[in-house]
Structure formats: C-alpha cells, structure tokens
Amino acid sequence: MADGPVAELLLRRLEASDGGLDSAELAAELGMEHQAVVGAVKSLQALGEVIEAELRSTKRWELTAEGEEIAREGSHEARVFRSIPPEGLAQSELMRLPSGKVGFSKAMSNKWIRVDKSAADGPRVFRVVDSMEDEVQRRLQLVQGGQAEKLGEKERSELRKRKLLAEVTLKTYWVSKGSAFSTSISKQETELSPEMISSGSWRDRPFKPYNFLAHGVLPDSGHLHPLLKVRSQFRQIFLEMGFTEMPTDNFIESSFWNFDALFQPQQHPARDQHDTFFLRDPAEALQLPMDYVQRVKRTHSQGGYGSQGYKYTWKLDEARKNLLRTHTTSASARALYRLAQKKPFTPVKYFSIDRVFRNETLDATHLAEFHQIEGVVADHGLTLGHLMGVLREFFTKLGITQLRFKPAYNPYTEPSMEVFSYHQGLKKWVEVGNSGVFRPEMLLPMGLPENVSVIAWGLSLERPTMIKYGINNIRDLVGHKVNLQMVYDSPLCRLDAEPRPPPTQEAA
Amino acid sequence: MPTVSLKRDLLFQALGRTYTDEEFDELCFEFGLELDEITSEKEIISKEQGNVKAAGASDVVLYKIDVPANRYDLLCLEGLVRGLQVFKERIKAPVYKRVMPDGKIQKLIITEETAKIRPFAVAAVLRNIKFTKDRYDSFIELQEKLHQNICRKRALVAIGTHDLDTLSGPFTYTAKRPSDIKFKPLNKTKEYTACELMNIYKTDNHLKHYLHIIENKPLYPVIYDSNGVVLSMPPIINGDHSRITVNTRNIFIECTGTDFTKAKIVLDIIVTMFSEYCENQFTVEAAEVVFPNGKSYTFPELAYRKEMVRADLINKKVGIRETPQNLAKLLTRMYLKSEVIGDGNQIEIEIPPTRADIIHACDIVEDAAIAYGYNNIQMTLPKTYTIANQFPLNKLTELLRYDMAAAGFTEVLTFALCSQEDIADKLGLDISATKAVHISNPKTAEFQVARTTLLPGLLKTIAANRKMPLPLKLFEISDIVIKDSNTDVGAKNYRHLCAVYYNKNPGFEIIHGLLDRIMQLLDVPPGEDKGGYVIKASEGPAFFPGRCAEIFARGQSVGKLGVLHPDVITKFELTMPCSSLEINIGPFL
C-alpha cells in the first residue's frame, strides 16, 4: 500500500508518464491543492530511491482579487462610463457608485467623460465619446488566460502598480522515477521494537531511514568550569614533572612573608595602597618568626650575606601589616623557610596554583583577583641553563615550543628572565611567564645552605587560557557574570593540542 | 616598569647609526629593554583627545622604551645611549669625577627643624653646562622619571635644580611654619604663603599628588639662599627666582628626603647623566652639606666600589664555560669595568656610581649572563630527583569536583572578595556575626571583605543567568576566610563545597540527595555512630523556617542545607525557590 492515496495516484501517473511529471500540473489535473501533491512527493522521497524529485521554481503573473473582479466586470473607469446616461449624471451621485472615485478620474484622464460645472443642480457628468475600448479588462483577461507574455513589460508594470497584477514564485517538483521505483510501496517502520525482535518480523519489514543531518539530544549532565579544567591540566603537568604541591590555603598574609622575606624593600611601589589590599581587621600579623625576622631586618637595612643591603630603616610595624597576598611567592617563601629548617638539606621541586589579589584598576584583562601558577626547584648548583631547560620542558607540555628569554628585573630574583613564546595566531612574540633565580638575600636569611640555588617561574592561569580559547574579556571567563552556556559548551582542556582559531581578531 | 619616551632620530643620532624598528627592537630585547611602542606626539594626542586636538602636534617619531625598574641610569636619552654604546663596545664607559671649585665651595646648611619632617639633603653643582632645547627637556624629564620611581612620588626624595648665577650661597635648608614661608613659586606671577599655595595646588593635576607628604605637618621644609631667596619648598615646588632655562650655565642641584641612601643615588644619577654637557665633560663640582650635628659632608659621592667575583662562580651560576678574560670583557660591556687579577680566576669589577642596582655578586652574574646572551645559554635539565606529592586538600577537591559534575551539577568560579552586603545583609546576618576579614583600602564595595561563604557567589551567578533553562544546578569548591586568632596572621582559609538547586520547586530532596551522594563518595556512612553523618533540624536566617538542617559528620558540625528564605532569594534578585547545601570539606581529609 502506498503512503496515502495521493502518493499512490502520483506513483501510477509517474509509471504511465514519459520521463516525469510536474507537481503543479498533476495537482491541476487531479483537481487538488498543490500542497497535497508536494506532501506526497516528500513522503515518497523519505523512502529512499523510489522517486527522484527536483525542486523547480517558476515565476508567474497572477491577478489580484481586484484584478480578477476587473477581468470579470470591467475596469472602474469603464463601469463609470457605462453608468452615465446620455442626459448625464449628477457628479455627487456618480461619486456614490462603488467604482466612482477611481473610475471618475481615470475616465476623465482617458477623455471619455466631461464635467459641466454650470448645471443648475450642481456639477453634472456627460459622456464625451459614444463608445470606448476597456483595455485594462482586456489585458487582465489575457493574463488570466495564461498569456501574460503577450503584454509588454510597461503594460505589466502599470497593472502591477495599480495592484491588479502580482508576480508570484511557484515552487514545484519535477518528479521522475528513482532507481528503486515501484508502485507498490509498503509503510516503513520507524523503530525497532522488542516485539519485532521476539517475533522476528524485523526481517521482513522495511525501516524508515534516519536523518543523520539532524542533531542528537544532548545528555543531561554537569560541567566543569573551563578555567579550572585548565588548572587541573597544569597540576597534571607539574605532577608529571615530579613537582610537589605547596599549601597555599591562606589568602591572608603578613607583609613580612609577602614582601620582606622576599627582600622586597619596604618603600617598594608594590607595597603601596594603590597596588595591594591591606586589611583593617585583622590589621596585623600576631606572630612572626622573630629570629628569622631579625636576619631579614639586618639584610634589608645593613646588608650581609655578601650584599650591600638597601640601607634604610626597616620597620617591624610595616612587616606586620596584614594583606591579601599579592602573589603565591609568599607561600613559596614559607615552604622554602620550612625546608631550610630541615637538616640536612634535601632537594625539592615545588609548585602551586592559587588565587592572588591586586588592588588594580580593572579592565578587560585585569581583575582584582586571579590565579598564579608557580614552579620552584631548590638544589645544589642550579644554573640559569637549568632554569631555561625546565622552562622548555614545562612549556613543551603546554604545546609551546618556540621560546626566547629576555633579561628582566624582579625584586627577588637575580638573574631574572621573562619568557616569550611565538604566537602563531597573533603573529608575534607574547610574554608567557616570568622567571629567575631567587636572590641570596632571600634564601640565606632563611637558613638555606650557601651553595643551594633556587630557580623559580610564574605565570597567570587566566592569560594562557584566554589566549588558548580566544577570550578577549576576562569577565567572560571568571566570576559570577559568566554565561553558563559558555561553561556548558566548553571542550576538554588539552593543552598540547592545536587550539581552535580564535573567533575574533586578538586575544592578547 | 618605567617607560622612557625618546625621539627616534635624536636617539639614532646619539648612537651614531640608524636602525630599522625590528633591529632596534632586537637590540632592546637583548639588553633587557622593551621597545614598547612606536608613536608620535600627534598620535598620542589623537588617541587620547581625538584628531581635532592633535592637529598641529608634532609627528616626530617617538620610541617608548620600557626600562627595568632598578636601572635609574637608563631613564634618559643620555644614559640609555651610553649604556647601549658601551654594550656594543663602541665607546668606553666614561669616568665621573668630582672636582673642587676654583673659588669657594657651595655650602648647604641643614638646621635641626628639618629632623621631624625631611631630615636629609645633598647637593652638587654642574658648572659651565651647555643646554639645547632637547637637552633641557631631557634634564627636566629625567627629574620627573626619578620622582615617579626611585623617589616614590617625591615621598623619599625630591629634586630641586636652580640657576646658580641667580643665587648667592651659603644656602640654608630649614623647616618653618607654613604661614611664615612666602615666595613666588614656579609659573606664578606673585608671592604666596605656603598655606595659600597648598590651597591653590589642591586643584593642580600634577602637584596635588604630593601635598599629602607635608600637608598636616606643623613645619614645612624650605631652602633659602643667603639673601633670603626661596630656592624651593620641597617636595612641592621650586621658587621662580632661580628657575633654570635653556640658557642656564651653572646649575645648583639639591635633593632632600627621608631616605639618605636614595637621595645620594638620585644626585649621582642626575650629575653623571648631565655632566656630559659640561665644559669639562663628566666632572661635577662638589658642594658641602653641613648637618645639624655640625658634621659636614661633600657631595656628590660618585663612589666607585670594587667587587671581587670568581670566574668559576659566574660560570657555575649561569651554566656556561667562559674564560675569566672573556667574562671580564662581558662585564665591561655592561658598564662594569672588569679585569682578571690574582690567580687568574679572580675578576675584579668596578661598580660605577651609575649602577646602584649592583648590590650583590648575583647582580654581577646576571650582567655577565645578559652580555653572553640569555638565548645563547645551553639549556639543560637539572638532575634533581624528587617524588611528587599533591597537597591533600587540593587532591580531595579535584576528586570531588569530577564527581559533583558527574552528579549533574555545573561548576562555577566566583570571586573570593565581595561586599559586606553579600555575606551579611543579604543573608539576614549582622556583619559582626560573620567573623569576616575586612579590607582597609577597597576601591569599590565589591572588595570590602573576603567571603565567609560560597553561597552569595553562586546566587549571583544564577542572577546573571536567569535566561538559562531551569533547573539550574550549580556548585563550587573553593576557599572562604574566617578570622582566627590561633593562626599567625589572625585569619584562616576553609575549603568549602557549596551547591544550589534553582527551579520552580525548591527541590530540597535533590539537594538532600546530593548530600547523601557526597557522603557516599567520601565513604561516610549514614547514622550517628562510627563517624557517620546525620542531619538535624536547625534554623538560620538564610533559610525558610522549618526547612533547614544542620549536617553532622565524623562527630562535628560541617555545614547546613535547606530551602532558602524568600527574603534571601529576593535580595539576590531571584524569583524562584532555591535550596542549597554548604559544607566544610576539611574534616573529610
């Protein structure tokens, strides 16, 4: 049985036809709506190769409702002309006729009628000619008869302007036999059912083909935040490289551990109110390791350990000031201090990834808090070459292989180097991290042996993530204003895989 | 990092050759500078104020160069060129000399009144200097750069430069009541008292930033010459009388401050940079400063210091194998005149007065590495053998995150800082009950406190995502901060897990089910015995009455769950019912 009576009719006609048939013509022949034939074509198409249908669009002129009325009853001006008797008609009366207004002015401009304004009971309208040709009606009748091409372009457009004629596009199908043509099409099954399996009926049944272009239904699921997925990958990289994670679960830090222990002088601009969040409550650290504090104080104010020092009056009050840590290096300092207290010295590799805080002016790439990634290696006889070697391995795991190093200045590392990588997308060298060898003035007061060097590097978690995913505004990535759809849609984080090209011009 | 803006053509002229932009960028990179931007005055103005204002401005090409924050000797064209020329071995580093004047030495006497406000002063004279417009501009600009950087916006040191021929020494540096100081300052046409000036400058975009340094002090610092002419009222403004011009030939320089070391460095930098234009190049005329205790010192110090570093130490620290002779040559290129002495492995390095940044052997090692070229150093891997460990709290967090997502909840990342309102008022709490740490200098209300709960961040995330299809199931595992006098800093982080369910129905059973699942994951059995968990009816201002329970696990309270109070929902600009769960995961380690 065919898929509905129309489809069945269509198949029979097609079988008898010579090559193919047009859906609109078929509809006309069968005296049914074109849409019904189109429906049958589509349902047969879904069966596979039974028929072939080619979509054709043809343009045609059709009369509007008003056009049809005129083709039937004559143009307005003709109707006005006909309604005027030889003795004339009062204009006011004429205007009351259905075609009065339009017909009057047209008939006037055709010079079929005239108005006598001197008549006793108001203006009267008289015929000027005895008879006339209703061209408009004739033309419309031509179109109605399917002979629109007999009209000139100008005539057609005039009729269209009068809204009597419209050009319509008709979409029809040219239907021909497909490779699996048959007039006896059976109804297809949509899905396999348990009954079919148990009865074995699936063997004899045809199945409706799937539309593989349609989207599937996404599973209900939870999602991980993209930035924290990147964090997981960085943790993984450090663990693969044998680095141990430092505790960083203390956002509040004393100025001592955040600055002084790192040999950052007390007048350093980073310690300014404009750059750092200080605390009102608790305003001061309650305990500091006073022995060590004394050594730090001496190194700042007088020097020592081979250093000239900064030669200024170092103040304990300043060191006690609590703040929101401005870098995780404060946690590294604590870890190294703890390491120094363990004798004998054992080499370590440390890392951390956690939040840091800056009282900065906020913009598209800066927030008051961000994540810092930090790596530290402490061992005897480490060199700048070692630092670069470790950085090369680290960045290779991120999929970054083209590196170069620029001399730089950090208060607590010397030598210091900024790490640049060539960004293929941006076609320029971009800074990807900062690194250096911790100053002896930082390490020796802690009690670390003199021949131990500590190399370290740091970068932000947000910046490489933004570059990687082509995110231009950090607020689209971090904080409560992010679009959850972005979280839902974010792919796996595979740092060493080629990134998708950024959707917009520049991410840096 | 300070940025120095130099005219390109002037720079190339001084360097004795031209470069393409790329070549110059490469040279900067190698030397540790950064060619940050290539622009012009016209471009800058048009960017900041529009094309109309820029019309007629100069389109001379400017190089904006980032200079390391400790290299005060590279903050002007003169120093930068000298540094690069020595680096490229085109010139030898000049030797700076302090000379005694033919006649009487200029004297600056410090009185004891300065002790409480700005106790230190140093001075020097540049004799027979020849300025041009560009040199003069550079001289003024260097002072500005020093003020902004090493001088910490004039708080530590302030510089005054004067036309010596308009003055007559000896000079007196003293401190007086503001009402007793009266003079005609730079760029004004009449005399004002110090009190009046402080008022006038409140609206001066440049000077208003320095007023706080002396504003509330009973006495203001001031320098007079022997005729009572005011040279300057540091750190605010100089007198108009002794202003320098392009035609000035003899300059008296005074630096006052609260940091003696930095004042000396600043003076050394100015005179070493600009003695280039003196008739006797690179010589500086000494000045005598008499301190309140009667002791007198001669400035500028222009001290050359000798350091001894073993060649193998440099090789070992950098990871290279260069001969001592080569290393000495490399250091000499960095403006550190060096030679091999003693056993042939010892390098003697002369630290010039321009290199105040060299305070340790490690600074010398770095300069050797820079001259060698960072990118020429062989990369090697350290042999350090270590076994990696995760921080237990982070390890647990990572494991839980994945299973929270597997349970159908979506992770969010919210800020650790927020407003007092977020953690107190909006949750129906008094701020004092939160034990939150308070920030003293927040720029906006968003940074008043560190969060004491994760809930506000999650609710704000929902508020920003009200268009998303329901239900919304969110979680976050992150730190909150609570005051705690048992820790060294007086505050402590706690790792919290918070989850919310937001839908047309409160879904308490879903949040409750999530708790059961979390406990299953943590291997904590239900029931009060054997360290299990149980929830008990409780209340809290954030919860709908009768719809709140406290969670006990392993014998302690670890958090709460419940249906949020309609007031809380409304205050976070939400419209649907919402249930939440927040626990401290520390006890489950």
XYZ file of C-alpha atoms in Angstrom, chain B:
589
model
C 58.269 49.317 34.860
C 59.140 52.912 33.886
C 58.702 53.877 30.249
C 61.045 56.370 28.627
C 59.849 58.227 25.581
C 62.636 59.236 23.181
C 62.735 60.949 19.798
C 63.884 58.249 17.394
C 66.058 60.447 15.213
C 67.737 62.053 18.199
C 68.404 58.592 19.593
C 69.926 57.337 16.339
C 71.997 60.465 16.041
C 73.415 59.878 19.510
C 74.003 56.202 18.731
C 75.838 57.233 15.563
C 73.796 54.990 13.290
C 70.238 54.175 12.311
C 68.281 51.008 12.860
C 65.111 49.569 11.410
C 62.360 49.230 14.007
C 62.954 45.458 14.063
C 66.705 45.845 14.540
C 66.240 48.289 17.381
C 63.587 46.056 18.970
C 66.058 43.165 18.819
C 68.815 45.273 20.397
C 66.478 46.303 23.229
C 65.380 42.714 23.845
C 68.980 41.546 24.075
C 69.856 44.303 26.538
C 66.787 43.733 28.730
C 64.759 46.660 27.453
C 61.495 46.523 25.615
C 60.565 48.707 22.669
C 57.006 49.027 23.869
C 55.513 51.342 21.273
C 56.419 53.375 18.225
C 54.329 56.516 18.118
C 54.390 60.322 17.882
C 53.065 63.206 19.912
C 50.366 63.643 17.316
C 49.322 60.016 17.569
C 49.246 60.125 21.358
C 47.083 63.246 21.459
C 44.768 61.974 18.766
C 44.324 58.693 20.643
C 43.571 60.426 23.915
C 41.712 63.538 22.818
C 40.738 62.994 19.203
C 42.053 64.077 15.822
C 40.964 67.687 16.158
C 43.171 68.375 19.156
C 46.048 66.526 17.518
C 46.129 68.824 14.520
C 49.368 70.733 14.509
C 51.068 68.461 17.086
C 54.491 67.117 16.256
C 54.692 63.950 14.209
C 58.324 63.289 15.098
C 58.652 59.527 15.657
C 58.864 58.564 19.332
C 60.178 55.311 20.735
C 58.615 54.317 24.016
C 61.051 52.051 25.792
C 60.360 50.032 28.947
C 63.301 50.206 31.334
C 63.850 47.792 34.260
C 62.692 49.431 37.493
C 66.158 49.300 39.117
C 68.100 50.854 36.212
C 67.865 54.556 37.053
C 70.846 55.132 34.763
C 68.719 54.276 31.702
C 65.862 56.702 32.382
C 67.032 59.365 29.911
C 68.437 59.530 26.410
C 71.948 60.303 27.694
C 72.147 57.249 29.947
C 70.381 54.881 27.593
C 72.693 55.778 24.734
C 75.758 55.472 26.958
C 74.588 52.046 28.156
C 73.940 50.763 24.629
C 77.174 52.195 23.201
C 79.236 50.532 25.920
C 77.231 47.305 25.396
C 78.045 47.357 21.686
C 81.676 48.260 22.540
C 81.512 51.498 20.556
C 82.705 53.625 23.478
C 84.389 53.054 26.812
C 82.413 53.865 29.909
C 83.265 57.418 30.963
C 84.780 58.019 34.394
C 82.858 60.504 36.528
C 84.909 62.891 38.616
C 84.062 65.136 41.477
C 86.164 68.293 41.466
C 86.665 71.112 43.940
C 85.731 74.577 42.698
C 88.373 77.179 41.956
C 86.708 79.580 44.308
C 84.603 78.941 47.379
C 82.672 75.678 47.667
C 78.871 75.950 47.655
C 77.526 75.216 51.106
C 74.105 73.910 52.205
C 73.426 74.101 55.916
C 70.734 71.852 57.367
C 69.019 73.106 60.520
C 67.598 70.804 63.166
C 63.994 71.825 62.442
C 64.065 69.505 59.409
C 64.594 66.445 61.607
C 60.917 65.683 62.057
C 59.799 66.181 58.517
C 62.530 65.631 55.929
C 65.909 65.284 57.557
C 68.310 64.666 54.685
C 69.746 66.850 51.956
C 72.539 66.507 49.443
C 73.759 68.941 46.775
C 76.100 69.395 43.834
C 76.911 71.878 41.067
C 77.044 71.376 37.306
C 79.411 74.041 36.038
C 79.506 75.542 32.544
C 76.821 73.354 31.133
C 75.526 73.845 27.607
C 71.865 73.084 27.089
C 69.921 72.866 23.889
C 66.143 72.615 23.816
C 66.333 68.803 23.610
C 68.958 68.519 26.356
C 66.994 70.821 28.597
C 63.788 68.802 28.023
C 65.663 65.604 28.808
C 67.030 67.149 32.026
C 63.514 68.065 33.200
C 62.101 64.716 32.093
C 64.773 62.742 33.966
C 63.872 64.540 37.190
C 60.235 63.631 36.618
C 61.122 59.973 35.965
C 63.266 59.810 39.097
C 60.492 61.447 41.114
C 57.997 58.861 39.921
C 60.246 55.861 40.521
C 63.123 55.735 42.997
C 61.821 58.865 44.778
C 58.441 57.170 45.326
C 56.454 60.128 44.043
C 58.707 62.559 45.926
C 57.976 60.952 49.297
C 61.507 59.594 49.709
C 63.443 62.172 47.698
C 62.604 65.444 45.933
C 64.891 67.154 43.466
C 65.373 70.900 43.024
C 67.541 72.340 40.248
C 68.424 76.042 40.195
C 70.234 78.634 38.162
C 73.202 79.187 40.469
C 74.003 82.581 38.911
C 70.747 84.000 40.309
C 71.574 82.933 43.856
C 74.208 83.507 46.443
C 75.298 80.892 48.963
C 75.572 79.637 51.543
C 72.152 78.009 51.442
C 70.045 77.043 54.404
C 67.756 74.036 54.493
C 65.292 74.524 57.319
C 61.653 73.970 58.266
C 59.211 76.750 59.095
C 55.577 77.322 59.910
C 53.657 77.415 56.610
C 52.375 80.892 57.367
C 55.970 82.103 57.720
C 57.010 80.870 54.278
C 56.303 83.318 51.478
C 57.689 83.303 47.947
C 56.909 83.420 44.260
C 56.741 79.810 43.069
C 57.463 78.496 39.587
C 54.965 79.576 36.941
C 53.209 82.140 39.181
C 53.362 85.867 38.898
C 53.199 86.842 42.557
C 54.174 85.739 46.024
C 52.086 83.402 48.130
C 52.408 81.991 51.608
C 52.860 78.233 51.912
C 49.294 77.954 53.282
C 47.909 79.705 50.208
C 49.996 77.549 47.903
C 48.768 74.325 49.419
C 45.230 75.510 48.733
C 45.989 76.565 45.191
C 47.703 73.296 44.366
C 44.744 71.227 45.564
C 43.338 71.708 42.097
C 46.642 71.286 40.274
C 46.514 67.964 38.458
C 50.227 67.424 38.774
C 51.097 68.823 42.182
C 48.036 67.728 44.147
C 49.531 64.230 44.430
C 52.456 65.462 46.519
C 50.642 67.697 49.007
C 49.903 64.873 51.447
C 53.625 64.434 52.138
C 53.796 67.611 54.242
C 50.194 68.789 54.428
C 49.426 68.131 58.068
C 52.874 68.822 59.447
C 53.403 71.862 61.699
C 56.571 72.862 59.826
C 57.255 72.769 56.085
C 60.731 72.235 54.622
C 62.218 75.206 52.784
C 65.590 76.195 51.306
C 66.884 79.799 51.307
C 69.950 81.440 49.903
C 71.978 83.934 51.909
C 69.716 86.786 50.775
C 66.574 85.024 51.930
C 65.546 83.986 48.397
C 63.479 80.787 48.453
C 65.064 78.101 46.256
C 62.368 75.564 46.909
C 59.747 74.246 49.259
C 60.424 70.551 48.927
C 58.827 68.271 47.933
C 56.195 70.571 46.410
C 57.604 73.392 44.304
C 60.684 75.423 43.443
C 60.930 79.171 43.621
C 60.515 81.129 40.420
C 63.558 83.266 41.127
C 66.139 80.557 40.489
C 64.328 78.758 37.676
C 66.580 77.197 35.083
C 66.247 77.849 31.367
C 67.916 76.640 28.192
C 70.451 79.400 28.743
C 71.400 78.483 32.283
C 75.145 77.759 32.543
C 75.619 76.822 36.188
C 73.183 74.581 37.993
C 72.814 74.088 41.700
C 71.131 70.757 42.449
C 69.655 69.880 45.820
C 67.936 66.649 46.785
C 66.037 66.489 50.058
C 64.385 63.463 51.503
C 63.629 60.917 54.150
C 65.920 58.230 52.707
C 69.568 59.312 52.734
C 70.790 56.421 50.542
C 68.247 57.152 47.839
C 68.941 60.908 47.949
C 72.606 60.201 47.253
C 71.740 57.804 44.412
C 69.388 60.336 42.820
C 72.008 63.077 42.966
C 74.631 60.749 41.482
C 72.316 59.798 38.627
C 71.475 63.396 37.685
C 75.051 64.622 37.701
C 76.505 61.578 35.914
C 73.873 61.833 33.194
C 74.192 65.582 32.541
C 77.850 66.318 33.282
C 78.218 65.082 29.682
C 77.239 68.605 28.606
C 79.642 70.421 30.945
C 82.682 72.180 29.605
C 84.827 69.676 31.466
C 82.873 66.593 30.432
C 81.883 64.183 33.194
C 83.170 66.368 36.005
C 80.920 67.589 38.769
C 81.625 70.407 41.151
C 81.417 69.381 44.787
C 79.108 71.015 47.315
C 79.351 70.852 51.067
C 76.408 69.912 53.259
C 76.553 70.716 56.962
C 74.296 68.566 59.133
C 72.617 69.833 62.323
C 75.189 67.980 64.423
C 77.868 70.149 62.867
C 79.384 67.407 60.742
C 79.958 68.289 57.153
C 79.989 66.074 54.068
C 80.916 66.608 50.464
C 78.605 65.560 47.635
C 78.060 64.050 45.127
C 79.615 60.847 46.391
C 80.305 59.428 42.908
C 81.724 56.407 44.684
C 83.400 53.667 42.686
C 83.334 50.353 44.523
C 85.441 47.288 43.807
C 83.916 43.811 43.960
C 85.719 40.530 43.567
C 83.956 37.582 41.949
C 85.494 34.258 40.964
C 85.109 33.377 37.315
C 84.005 29.826 38.090
C 81.187 31.186 40.269
C 79.802 33.119 37.299
C 80.171 30.082 35.031
C 78.503 27.852 37.623
C 75.590 30.172 38.252
C 74.877 30.792 34.588
C 75.704 27.344 33.265
C 78.386 28.391 30.791
C 82.138 27.804 30.397
C 83.855 31.065 29.565
C 87.432 32.051 30.300
C 87.943 34.655 33.036
C 89.184 37.052 30.345
C 86.011 36.642 28.330
C 83.847 37.086 31.403
C 85.694 40.295 32.280
C 85.050 41.503 28.748
C 81.344 40.635 29.010
C 81.032 42.530 32.277
C 82.858 45.532 30.882
C 80.216 45.670 28.152
C 77.612 46.011 30.910
C 79.218 49.213 32.195
C 81.104 47.234 34.861
C 84.798 47.724 34.111
C 86.395 44.397 34.956
C 89.769 42.734 34.836
C 91.259 39.396 35.744
C 93.592 39.561 38.730
C 95.286 37.311 41.303
C 95.326 33.619 40.470
C 93.816 34.235 37.076
C 90.372 33.091 38.179
C 89.542 36.178 40.176
C 87.722 39.015 38.442
C 87.839 42.495 39.871
C 84.788 44.523 38.970
C 84.431 48.251 39.349
C 80.884 49.311 40.230
C 80.372 52.869 38.950
C 78.120 55.384 40.732
C 75.521 54.890 37.977
C 74.961 51.247 38.901
C 73.378 51.490 42.336
C 71.406 48.390 41.395
C 74.510 46.209 41.830
C 74.346 45.196 45.479
C 75.402 41.557 45.384
C 77.534 39.169 43.323
C 74.302 37.768 41.868
C 73.718 41.133 40.162
C 77.135 40.811 38.542
C 76.350 37.244 37.491
C 73.185 38.456 35.806
C 75.012 41.129 33.845
C 77.535 38.555 32.641
C 74.631 36.362 31.515
C 72.937 39.265 29.710
C 76.136 40.172 27.870
C 76.669 36.496 26.999
C 73.129 36.490 25.669
C 70.390 34.606 27.514
C 69.408 32.866 24.325
C 72.956 31.573 23.784
C 72.947 29.667 27.069
C 72.756 25.897 26.675
C 69.524 24.566 28.179
C 69.977 21.555 30.422
C 67.771 19.660 32.833
C 68.718 19.595 36.497
C 69.388 16.146 37.894
C 67.175 16.893 40.891
C 65.342 13.670 41.714
C 62.066 14.105 43.540
C 58.811 12.247 44.146
C 55.746 14.418 43.607
C 53.019 14.773 46.183
C 49.717 16.544 45.943
C 48.519 18.851 48.682
C 45.889 16.564 50.324
C 43.164 19.231 50.439
C 43.598 20.001 46.737
C 43.691 16.303 45.878
C 40.358 15.749 47.612
C 38.963 18.874 45.936
C 39.945 17.614 42.483
C 38.333 14.211 43.085
C 35.129 15.770 44.391
C 34.855 18.242 41.514
C 34.657 15.469 38.938
C 32.022 13.565 40.860
C 29.965 16.684 41.502
C 29.852 17.174 37.728
C 29.005 13.501 37.296
C 26.091 14.089 39.679
C 24.737 16.636 37.200
C 25.945 19.856 38.844
C 27.846 22.554 36.959
C 30.947 24.151 38.391
C 31.210 27.917 38.731
C 34.146 30.100 39.685
C 33.274 33.151 41.734
C 35.301 35.852 43.446
C 36.836 35.476 46.903
C 36.265 39.166 47.577
C 32.823 40.690 47.850
C 30.764 43.313 49.620
C 29.681 43.182 53.260
C 26.128 43.183 51.987
C 26.674 39.928 50.079
C 27.787 37.925 53.108
C 25.701 39.667 55.775
C 22.642 41.816 54.948
C 21.504 39.731 52.007
C 21.700 36.547 54.075
C 19.921 38.109 57.034
C 23.059 38.251 59.144
C 24.801 41.005 61.030
C 28.297 41.631 59.647
C 29.827 41.179 63.098
C 28.440 37.640 63.219
C 30.302 36.636 60.076
C 33.836 36.898 61.542
C 34.900 38.180 58.151
C 38.247 39.828 57.448
C 37.869 43.441 56.303
C 39.901 45.207 53.657
C 41.094 48.672 54.653
C 41.513 50.207 51.211
C 38.861 48.860 48.841
C 38.340 50.964 45.711
C 34.737 49.776 45.446
C 32.216 47.918 47.614
C 32.939 44.735 45.656
C 36.169 44.360 47.614
C 35.134 45.133 51.189
C 35.587 41.675 52.687
C 36.826 38.188 51.916
C 33.841 35.876 51.559
C 32.836 33.782 54.551
C 30.513 31.612 52.492
C 30.350 30.496 48.867
C 26.564 30.857 48.665
C 26.405 34.550 47.583
C 28.710 33.893 44.616
C 26.510 31.022 43.434
C 23.317 33.051 43.833
C 24.870 35.959 41.936
C 25.822 33.537 39.173
C 22.192 32.422 38.928
C 21.048 36.054 38.888
C 23.331 36.708 35.919
C 21.961 33.624 34.149
C 18.234 33.923 34.662
C 17.628 33.316 30.972
C 19.059 29.788 31.111
C 16.649 26.849 31.098
C 15.667 25.515 34.521
C 16.606 23.809 36.700
C 19.985 25.362 37.420
C 22.226 23.050 39.406
C 25.494 24.721 40.370
C 28.415 24.036 42.675
C 31.759 25.468 43.705
C 34.560 24.046 45.820
C 36.827 26.827 46.975
C 38.187 28.683 49.988
C 36.449 31.065 52.334
C 38.233 33.115 55.016
C 37.380 33.497 58.703
C 39.137 35.482 61.402
C 41.042 33.152 63.697
C 43.386 34.377 66.406
C 45.056 30.969 66.624
C 46.890 31.467 63.350
C 49.966 33.654 62.834
C 48.141 36.190 60.656
C 44.838 36.035 62.565
C 42.757 34.518 59.765
C 42.268 31.127 58.233
C 41.005 29.627 54.967
C 38.434 26.849 54.958
C 37.733 24.735 51.894
C 34.004 24.793 51.312
C 31.744 22.862 48.979
C 28.541 24.692 48.108
C 25.739 23.556 45.802
C 22.422 25.126 44.843
C 19.303 23.885 43.097
C 17.146 26.575 41.482
C 13.828 25.676 39.921
C 10.063 26.184 40.072
C 10.025 23.916 43.111
C 12.502 24.109 45.996
C 13.903 20.621 45.348
C 15.087 20.044 48.894
C 15.114 16.305 48.172
C 17.554 16.903 45.335
C 19.997 18.839 47.497
C 19.487 16.302 50.263
C 20.166 13.522 47.746
C 23.321 15.316 46.681
C 24.483 15.363 50.290
C 23.840 11.619 50.504
C 25.842 11.138 47.320
C 28.729 13.287 48.600
C 28.812 11.282 51.814
C 28.795 8.088 49.784
C 31.760 9.403 47.804
C 33.573 10.349 50.998
C 32.815 6.903 52.396
C 30.913 8.346 55.339
C 28.007 6.039 56.319
C 24.596 7.352 57.361
C 23.876 7.366 61.087
C 25.457 8.969 64.072
C 27.630 6.022 65.056
C 31.079 5.141 63.795
C 31.825 8.560 62.389
C 28.763 8.584 60.162
C 26.619 11.556 59.178
C 23.200 12.779 60.120
C 21.154 15.921 59.533
C 19.207 17.572 62.312
C 16.501 20.206 62.170
C 18.042 23.594 62.638
C 17.444 27.174 61.700
C 19.283 30.056 60.202
C 18.293 33.488 58.935
C 19.138 32.485 55.360
C 16.665 29.589 55.403
C 12.900 29.241 55.246
C 11.654 28.396 58.741
C 11.379 24.636 59.240
C 13.286 23.918 56.038
C 16.829 23.965 57.364
C 19.021 21.248 58.797
C 22.499 21.141 60.221
C 24.871 18.476 58.916
C 26.901 16.498 61.418
C 29.620 14.161 60.254
C 32.522 12.467 61.980
C 31.251 13.852 65.243
C 31.218 17.528 64.267
C 29.022 20.071 62.567
C 30.223 20.522 58.982
C 27.554 22.737 57.449
C 23.909 23.307 56.631
C 21.387 22.546 53.949
C 17.879 23.774 53.365
C 15.427 25.827 51.365
C 16.484 29.462 51.114
C 14.367 32.138 52.743
C 12.227 34.107 50.262
C 13.903 37.310 51.512
C 17.316 35.926 50.554
C 16.006 34.903 47.130
C 14.574 38.374 46.590
C 17.672 40.184 47.788
C 19.766 38.316 45.252
C 17.270 39.394 42.570
C 15.948 35.883 42.025
C 12.343 34.792 41.599
C 12.255 31.007 42.010
C 12.567 28.744 45.018
C 16.089 27.564 45.721
C 17.682 25.034 48.027
C 21.322 24.963 48.986
C 23.999 22.968 50.717
C 27.331 24.219 52.059
C 29.869 22.125 53.921
C 33.468 22.395 55.036
C 35.376 19.504 53.469
C 38.418 19.851 55.733
C 37.140 17.252 58.232
C 36.983 14.593 55.498
C 40.714 14.577 54.709
